[in-house]
Coordinates of C-alpha atoms in Angstrom, one line a residue:
M1464 CA 126.9 183.8 91.2
I1465 CA 129.7 182.5 93.5
R1466 CA 132.8 181.4 91.6
D1467 CA 133.8 177.8 92.1
S1468 CA 137.4 178.6 92.8
Y1469 CA 139.6 181.7 93.3
L1470 CA 142.5 183.1 95.3
F1471 CA 142.1 186.1 97.7
T1472 CA 144.7 188.0 99.7
S1473 CA 144.7 190.3 102.7
E1474 CA 147.6 192.1 104.5
S1475 CA 148.2 193.3 108.0
V1476 CA 150.9 195.5 109.6
S1477 CA 152.2 195.4 113.1
E1478 CA 152.0 198.0 115.9
G1479 CA 155.5 199.1 114.9
H1480 CA 154.6 200.0 111.3
P1481 CA 155.1 203.8 110.9
D1482 CA 151.4 204.3 110.1
K1483 CA 150.3 202.3 113.0
V1484 CA 152.6 204.2 115.3
A1485 CA 150.8 207.3 114.1
D1486 CA 147.4 205.7 114.7
R1487 CA 148.3 204.7 118.2
I1488 CA 149.5 208.1 119.2
S1489 CA 146.4 209.7 117.9
D1490 CA 144.2 207.2 119.7
A1491 CA 146.2 207.6 122.9
I1492 CA 145.3 211.3 122.8
V1493 CA 141.7 210.6 122.2
D1494 CA 141.8 208.4 125.3
K1495 CA 143.4 211.1 127.4
F1496 CA 140.6 213.5 126.5
L1497 CA 137.7 211.0 127.0
E1498 CA 139.2 209.9 130.4
A1499 CA 139.1 213.5 131.5
D1500 CA 135.7 214.4 130.0
P1501 CA 133.6 211.8 128.1
V1502 CA 132.0 214.5 125.9
S1503 CA 135.4 215.8 124.6
R1504 CA 135.7 216.4 120.9
V1505 CA 138.9 215.3 119.3
A1506 CA 140.3 215.1 115.8
V1507 CA 144.1 214.7 116.0
E1508 CA 146.4 213.5 113.2
T1509 CA 150.0 212.3 113.7
L1510 CA 153.0 212.4 111.5
T1511 CA 156.0 210.2 112.3
T1512 CA 159.5 210.2 110.8
T1513 CA 163.1 209.8 111.9
N1514 CA 163.1 210.7 115.6
R1515 CA 160.2 213.2 115.1
V1516 CA 156.5 213.2 115.8
V1517 CA 154.2 216.0 114.8
L1518 CA 150.6 216.3 116.1
A1519 CA 148.0 218.5 114.4
G1520 CA 144.2 218.8 114.7
E1521 CA 141.4 220.4 116.7
V1522 CA 139.9 219.5 120.1
R1523 CA 137.4 220.7 122.6
G1524 CA 137.9 219.4 126.1
P1525 CA 139.3 220.1 129.5
E1526 CA 142.2 222.4 129.9
S1527 CA 144.0 219.8 131.9
I1528 CA 144.9 218.1 128.6
T1529 CA 147.7 220.4 127.7
K1530 CA 150.3 220.2 125.0
E1531 CA 152.7 218.7 127.5
V1532 CA 150.1 215.9 128.3
M1533 CA 149.7 215.2 124.6
E1534 CA 153.5 215.0 124.1
Q1535 CA 153.8 212.6 127.0
A1536 CA 151.0 210.5 125.6
A1537 CA 153.0 210.2 122.4
R1538 CA 156.1 209.2 124.2
D1539 CA 154.3 206.6 126.2
A1540 CA 152.7 205.1 123.1
V1541 CA 156.0 204.8 121.4
R1542 CA 157.6 203.3 124.5
K1543 CA 154.9 200.6 124.8
I1544 CA 155.4 199.6 121.2
G1545 CA 159.1 199.1 122.0
Y1546 CA 161.0 201.7 120.0
E1547 CA 164.4 202.4 121.5
Q1548 CA 166.5 202.7 118.4
D1549 CA 168.9 205.4 117.3
G1550 CA 166.6 206.6 114.5
F1551 CA 163.4 206.4 116.6
H1552 CA 163.4 206.5 120.4
W1553 CA 160.5 207.3 122.7
K1554 CA 162.8 209.4 125.0
N1555 CA 164.9 211.2 122.4
M1556 CA 162.4 211.9 119.6
N1557 CA 161.4 215.5 119.0
V1558 CA 157.6 216.0 119.5
K1559 CA 155.8 219.1 118.1
V1560 CA 152.1 219.7 119.1
H1561 CA 150.1 221.9 116.7
V1562 CA 146.6 221.2 118.1
H1563 CA 144.0 224.0 118.4
G1564 CA 140.4 224.5 119.4
Q1565 CA 137.5 223.0 117.5
S1566 CA 135.9 225.1 114.7
G1567 CA 132.9 226.9 115.9
D1568 CA 131.1 226.1 112.7
I1569 CA 131.5 222.4 113.2
A1570 CA 130.5 222.7 116.9
M1571 CA 127.3 224.5 115.9
G1572 CA 126.3 221.7 113.6
V1573 CA 127.2 218.8 115.8
D1574 CA 126.0 220.0 119.3
A1575 CA 122.6 219.3 120.6
S1576 CA 120.5 222.5 121.3
G1577 CA 116.8 223.1 122.0
N1578 CA 114.8 220.5 120.1
K1579 CA 117.9 219.6 117.9
D1580 CA 119.6 216.3 118.7
E1581 CA 123.3 215.8 118.4
G1582 CA 124.3 215.8 114.7
A1583 CA 126.8 213.7 112.8
G1584 CA 130.3 215.1 113.0
D1585 CA 130.7 214.9 109.3
Q1586 CA 129.0 213.7 106.1
G1587 CA 130.0 210.3 104.8
I1588 CA 129.2 206.7 104.1
M1589 CA 130.2 203.8 106.4
F1590 CA 130.2 200.0 105.8
G1591 CA 130.1 197.1 108.1
Y1592 CA 130.7 193.4 107.2
A1593 CA 130.6 189.9 108.6
T1594 CA 131.2 186.5 107.2
N1595 CA 130.8 183.0 108.7
E1596 CA 134.1 181.8 107.4
T1597 CA 135.9 182.2 110.8
Q1598 CA 134.8 182.1 114.4
S1599 CA 135.3 185.9 114.6
L1600 CA 133.0 186.3 111.6
M1601 CA 135.9 188.1 109.8
P1602 CA 137.5 187.3 106.4
A1603 CA 139.9 184.4 107.0
T1604 CA 142.7 186.1 105.0
L1605 CA 142.8 189.1 107.3
D1606 CA 142.1 187.2 110.4
F1607 CA 145.2 185.0 109.9
S1608 CA 147.3 188.0 108.8
H1609 CA 146.5 189.9 112.0
K1610 CA 147.1 186.8 114.2
I1611 CA 150.5 186.0 112.8
L1612 CA 151.8 189.5 113.6
K1613 CA 150.1 189.7 117.0
S1614 CA 151.6 186.3 117.9
M1615 CA 155.1 187.6 116.9
A1616 CA 154.6 190.8 118.9
G1617 CA 153.5 188.9 121.9
E1618 CA 156.7 186.9 121.9
R1619 CA 158.8 190.0 121.3
H1620 CA 157.1 191.8 124.3
K1621 CA 157.3 188.9 126.8
S1622 CA 160.7 187.5 126.1
T1623 CA 164.3 188.7 126.2
M1624 CA 164.6 187.9 122.5
K1625 CA 165.8 191.2 120.9
E1626 CA 166.5 189.8 117.4
L1627 CA 163.3 191.1 115.9
G1628 CA 162.2 194.8 115.9
P1629 CA 158.7 196.3 116.2
D1630 CA 158.0 196.9 112.5
S1631 CA 156.5 194.0 110.5
K1632 CA 154.0 193.1 107.8
S1633 CA 152.1 190.0 106.8
Q1634 CA 150.1 188.9 103.8
V1635 CA 148.0 185.7 103.5
T1636 CA 146.6 184.3 100.3
L1637 CA 143.9 181.6 100.5
E1638 CA 142.2 179.4 98.0
Y1639 CA 138.4 179.6 98.1
I1640 CA 136.2 176.7 96.9
K1641 CA 132.5 177.7 96.4
G1642 CA 133.0 180.7 98.6
K1643 CA 134.8 178.9 101.5
P1644 CA 138.5 179.0 102.3
V1645 CA 140.2 175.7 102.1
R1646 CA 144.0 176.3 102.2
A1647 CA 146.8 178.8 102.1
T1648 CA 148.6 179.1 98.8
S1649 CA 151.2 181.7 100.0
V1650 CA 152.2 183.6 103.1
V1651 CA 154.4 186.7 103.2
V1652 CA 156.0 188.0 106.4
S1653 CA 158.5 190.8 106.5
T1654 CA 160.0 191.8 109.9
Q1655 CA 162.5 194.2 111.2
H1656 CA 165.6 192.5 112.7
S1657 CA 168.8 193.3 114.4
P1658 CA 172.0 193.8 112.3
N1659 CA 173.4 190.6 113.8
T1660 CA 170.5 188.4 113.0
S1661 CA 170.8 186.3 109.8
Q1662 CA 167.9 185.7 107.4
E1663 CA 168.0 182.0 108.3
R1664 CA 167.5 182.9 112.0
V1665 CA 164.6 185.3 111.1
R1666 CA 162.9 182.4 109.2
E1667 CA 163.5 180.1 112.1
I1668 CA 161.8 182.6 114.5
V1669 CA 158.9 183.5 112.2
L1670 CA 157.9 180.1 110.9
P1671 CA 156.3 178.7 114.1
H1672 CA 154.0 181.7 114.3
I1673 CA 152.7 180.9 110.8
E1674 CA 152.3 177.2 111.6
N1675 CA 150.5 177.9 114.9
I1676 CA 147.9 180.3 113.3
L1677 CA 147.0 178.5 110.1
P1678 CA 144.6 175.5 110.5
E1679 CA 146.2 172.0 110.3
G1680 CA 147.0 171.1 106.8
W1681 CA 146.7 174.6 105.4
M1682 CA 150.4 175.5 105.2
P1683 CA 151.6 176.4 101.7
S1684 CA 154.6 174.8 100.1
A1685 CA 158.1 176.0 101.3
D1686 CA 158.7 177.9 98.1
E1687 CA 155.5 179.9 98.7
L1688 CA 156.6 181.0 102.2
Y1689 CA 158.2 184.5 101.7
I1690 CA 159.9 185.6 104.9
N1691 CA 161.8 188.8 104.4
P1692 CA 161.8 188.5 100.6
T1693 CA 164.0 191.6 100.2
G1694 CA 166.8 189.8 102.1
Q1695 CA 167.3 192.4 104.8
F1696 CA 165.1 194.6 107.0
I1697 CA 167.2 196.4 109.6
I1698 CA 166.1 200.0 109.3
G1699 CA 162.4 200.0 110.1
G1700 CA 159.6 202.0 111.7
P1701 CA 159.4 205.8 111.3
D1702 CA 163.2 205.8 110.7
G1703 CA 162.7 203.7 107.5
D1704 CA 159.5 205.4 106.3
S1705 CA 157.2 208.2 107.4
G1706 CA 153.9 207.3 109.0
L1707 CA 150.5 209.1 109.0
T1708 CA 147.3 208.6 110.9
G1709 CA 144.6 206.8 108.9
R1710 CA 146.7 205.4 106.0
K1711 CA 145.8 201.7 106.8
I1712 CA 142.1 201.8 106.7
I1713 CA 141.8 198.5 104.8
V1714 CA 144.0 196.8 107.4
D1715 CA 141.8 198.3 110.1
T1716 CA 138.6 196.9 108.6
Y1717 CA 138.1 193.9 106.3
G1718 CA 141.3 193.4 104.4
G1719 CA 139.7 194.3 101.1
A1720 CA 137.0 191.7 101.3
A1721 CA 134.3 194.3 101.9
Q1722 CA 133.6 197.9 100.9
H1723 CA 135.0 200.9 102.7
G1724 CA 133.5 204.4 103.0
G1725 CA 137.0 206.0 103.0
G1726 CA 137.0 207.5 106.5
A1727 CA 139.7 206.6 109.0
F1728 CA 139.0 205.8 112.6
S1729 CA 142.0 206.7 114.7
G1730 CA 142.3 210.1 116.3
K1731 CA 138.6 210.7 116.3
D1732 CA 136.2 210.8 119.2
P1733 CA 132.9 208.8 118.9
T1734 CA 130.8 211.8 117.8
K1735 CA 132.6 211.4 114.4
V1736 CA 130.5 208.9 112.5
D1737 CA 133.5 207.8 110.5
R1738 CA 134.3 205.9 113.6
S1739 CA 131.1 205.3 115.5
A1740 CA 128.9 204.4 112.6
A1741 CA 131.5 202.1 111.1
Y1742 CA 131.5 200.3 114.5
A1743 CA 127.7 200.2 114.5
T1744 CA 127.5 198.7 111.0
R1745 CA 130.0 196.0 112.0
Y1746 CA 128.0 195.3 115.1
L1747 CA 124.7 194.9 113.2
A1748 CA 126.3 192.9 110.4
K1749 CA 128.0 190.5 112.9
N1750 CA 124.7 190.0 114.7
V1751 CA 122.9 189.3 111.4
V1752 CA 125.4 186.6 110.5
A1753 CA 125.6 185.2 114.0
A1754 CA 121.8 184.9 114.0
G1755 CA 122.0 182.7 110.9
L1756 CA 120.1 185.2 108.7
A1757 CA 122.9 185.1 106.1
D1758 CA 126.4 183.7 105.5
R1759 CA 127.7 187.1 104.6
C1760 CA 126.3 190.5 105.2
T1761 CA 127.3 194.1 104.3
I1762 CA 125.5 197.1 105.9
Q1763 CA 125.9 200.7 104.7
L1764 CA 124.9 203.8 106.6
A1765 CA 125.0 207.4 105.3
Y1766 CA 125.0 210.7 107.2
A1767 CA 125.0 214.5 106.7
I1768 CA 127.0 216.8 108.9
G1769 CA 124.8 218.2 111.7
V1770 CA 121.9 215.8 111.0
S1771 CA 121.2 213.2 113.6
K1772 CA 119.2 210.6 111.6
P1773 CA 121.0 208.5 109.0
L1774 CA 120.1 209.3 105.4
S1775 CA 120.0 205.6 104.4
L1776 CA 120.5 202.1 105.6
Y1777 CA 121.2 199.3 103.1
V1778 CA 121.7 195.6 103.6
D1779 CA 123.4 193.3 101.1
F1780 CA 123.6 189.5 101.7
H1781 CA 125.8 188.7 98.7
Q1782 CA 123.3 186.1 97.5
T1783 CA 123.7 184.2 100.8
G1784 CA 120.7 185.5 102.7
H1785 CA 117.8 183.5 104.2
V1786 CA 115.4 186.4 104.9
D1787 CA 114.1 189.5 103.1
P1788 CA 116.8 192.2 103.3
A1789 CA 114.2 195.0 102.9
K1790 CA 112.4 193.7 106.0
L1791 CA 115.7 193.5 107.9
E1792 CA 116.5 197.1 107.0
V1793 CA 113.3 198.2 108.8
I1794 CA 114.0 195.9 111.8
L1795 CA 117.6 197.1 112.3
S1796 CA 116.4 200.7 112.4
E1797 CA 114.0 199.6 115.2
V1798 CA 116.4 197.5 117.3
M1799 CA 119.1 200.2 117.4
D1800 CA 119.0 204.0 117.4
L1801 CA 121.4 204.9 114.6
S1802 CA 121.7 208.5 115.4
P1803 CA 125.3 209.5 116.6
R1804 CA 124.0 209.8 120.1
G1805 CA 122.1 206.5 119.9
I1806 CA 125.2 204.7 118.6
R1807 CA 127.4 206.2 121.2
E1808 CA 125.1 205.3 124.1
H1809 CA 124.2 201.8 122.8
L1810 CA 127.8 200.7 122.4
G1811 CA 129.2 202.8 125.3
L1812 CA 131.7 204.6 123.1
S1813 CA 132.4 207.7 125.3
R1814 CA 135.2 205.9 127.1
P1815 CA 139.0 205.8 126.9
I1816 CA 139.0 202.5 124.9
Y1817 CA 140.7 203.4 121.6
E1818 CA 144.5 203.1 121.9
R1819 CA 144.1 199.3 122.0
T1820 CA 142.3 199.4 118.6
A1821 CA 145.1 201.0 116.7
A1822 CA 146.8 197.7 115.7
Y1823 CA 145.7 194.3 114.6
G1824 CA 142.2 195.5 113.4
H1825 CA 139.3 197.3 114.9
F1826 CA 137.1 194.2 114.2
G1827 CA 137.2 190.5 115.0
R1828 CA 138.4 191.2 118.5
D1829 CA 136.9 190.0 121.8
P1830 CA 134.6 192.4 123.7
E1831 CA 136.3 193.5 126.9
E1832 CA 135.0 194.0 130.4
D1833 CA 135.7 197.8 130.5
G1834 CA 133.7 198.3 127.2
G1835 CA 136.5 197.9 124.7
F1836 CA 135.4 196.4 121.4
S1837 CA 131.7 196.6 122.5
W1838 CA 130.8 196.5 118.8
E1839 CA 131.9 192.9 118.7
K1840 CA 129.1 191.7 121.0
I1841 CA 126.4 189.5 119.6
D1842 CA 123.6 190.4 122.0
L1843 CA 121.1 191.1 119.3
V1844 CA 121.0 187.5 118.0
D1845 CA 117.9 186.5 119.9
V1846 CA 116.0 189.6 119.0
L1847 CA 116.8 189.2 115.3
K1848 CA 115.9 185.5 115.3
N1849 CA 112.5 186.3 117.0
E1850 CA 111.7 188.9 114.3
F1851 CA 112.0 186.2 111.6

């Protein structure tokens, strides 16, 4: 039963957040390998702290991707974010690369051989979700949280305004009536700023970005707008707090509005179902909702390491469905090959398209001409409509 009224909150963090810096570096290295060889295997984690980056993990790919190439990829990623601070600078930071070859045991289970198809890179469960409460078919709380920070970052990158730094966070709380968002009850934005920038000036800069993103009439009262509530945010990024790959998985997905299998995406090539199957479930759920078969849809897949076929596929409409979910489960298995190879080929995932996913969400983005965010396409809508 859907509650008549409730509040729900989601948060986002910017590209300059320490964990997102780590995600971006890891994905930049994935892109380097896939650009050189589309069948490269990559699992790279990044640690960031004061003027230091540490890379660790295992790879199997062309010898041209050396430790020096990985170090340069890390510096380029940090430079593009905009870190040129005393405590974290793309040129001056110390970079250590502790990346070695992929385990033979893992390779044996995952590689195709003889009659054996390519197996899943690990065991695990993956969830995809879609809701018709926004045009992107994403939860509104997360959609607005992402867009506020992306808007701020866009202004920071394109202007000469140096008052704000790369590190920022947002949080949006919405009131829902009968399952639909109707207004914002509070908004929180914390952003790094220069020592010479007053909190009044920070508020003056940030407020238009909130006003431009929220629908007309949705702004909360002034006392529910929390902009830099601590009163000062000068030391930020990895200099203010350490960062690790994969620590923002709820920000990356659905902002807490849907289930999560627990596996991170960044730093992993698409043979890892933590990434590819999560993309596939979002793709299917989005097409289900776009086809009008339900207002909300969650899809779960489960895999075993080394096994190509999924162990299960589950559909949940959250009491908003208009068709039989059991029938849909059969149809989804027919319209898309959900083996790791099938997902990779259907969505064109063996491309260098991952560094751009590391901030502002892996979902709810626009599909791009080079194959980026291919899992956001709604090209199964007619097929699904015809089945019902």
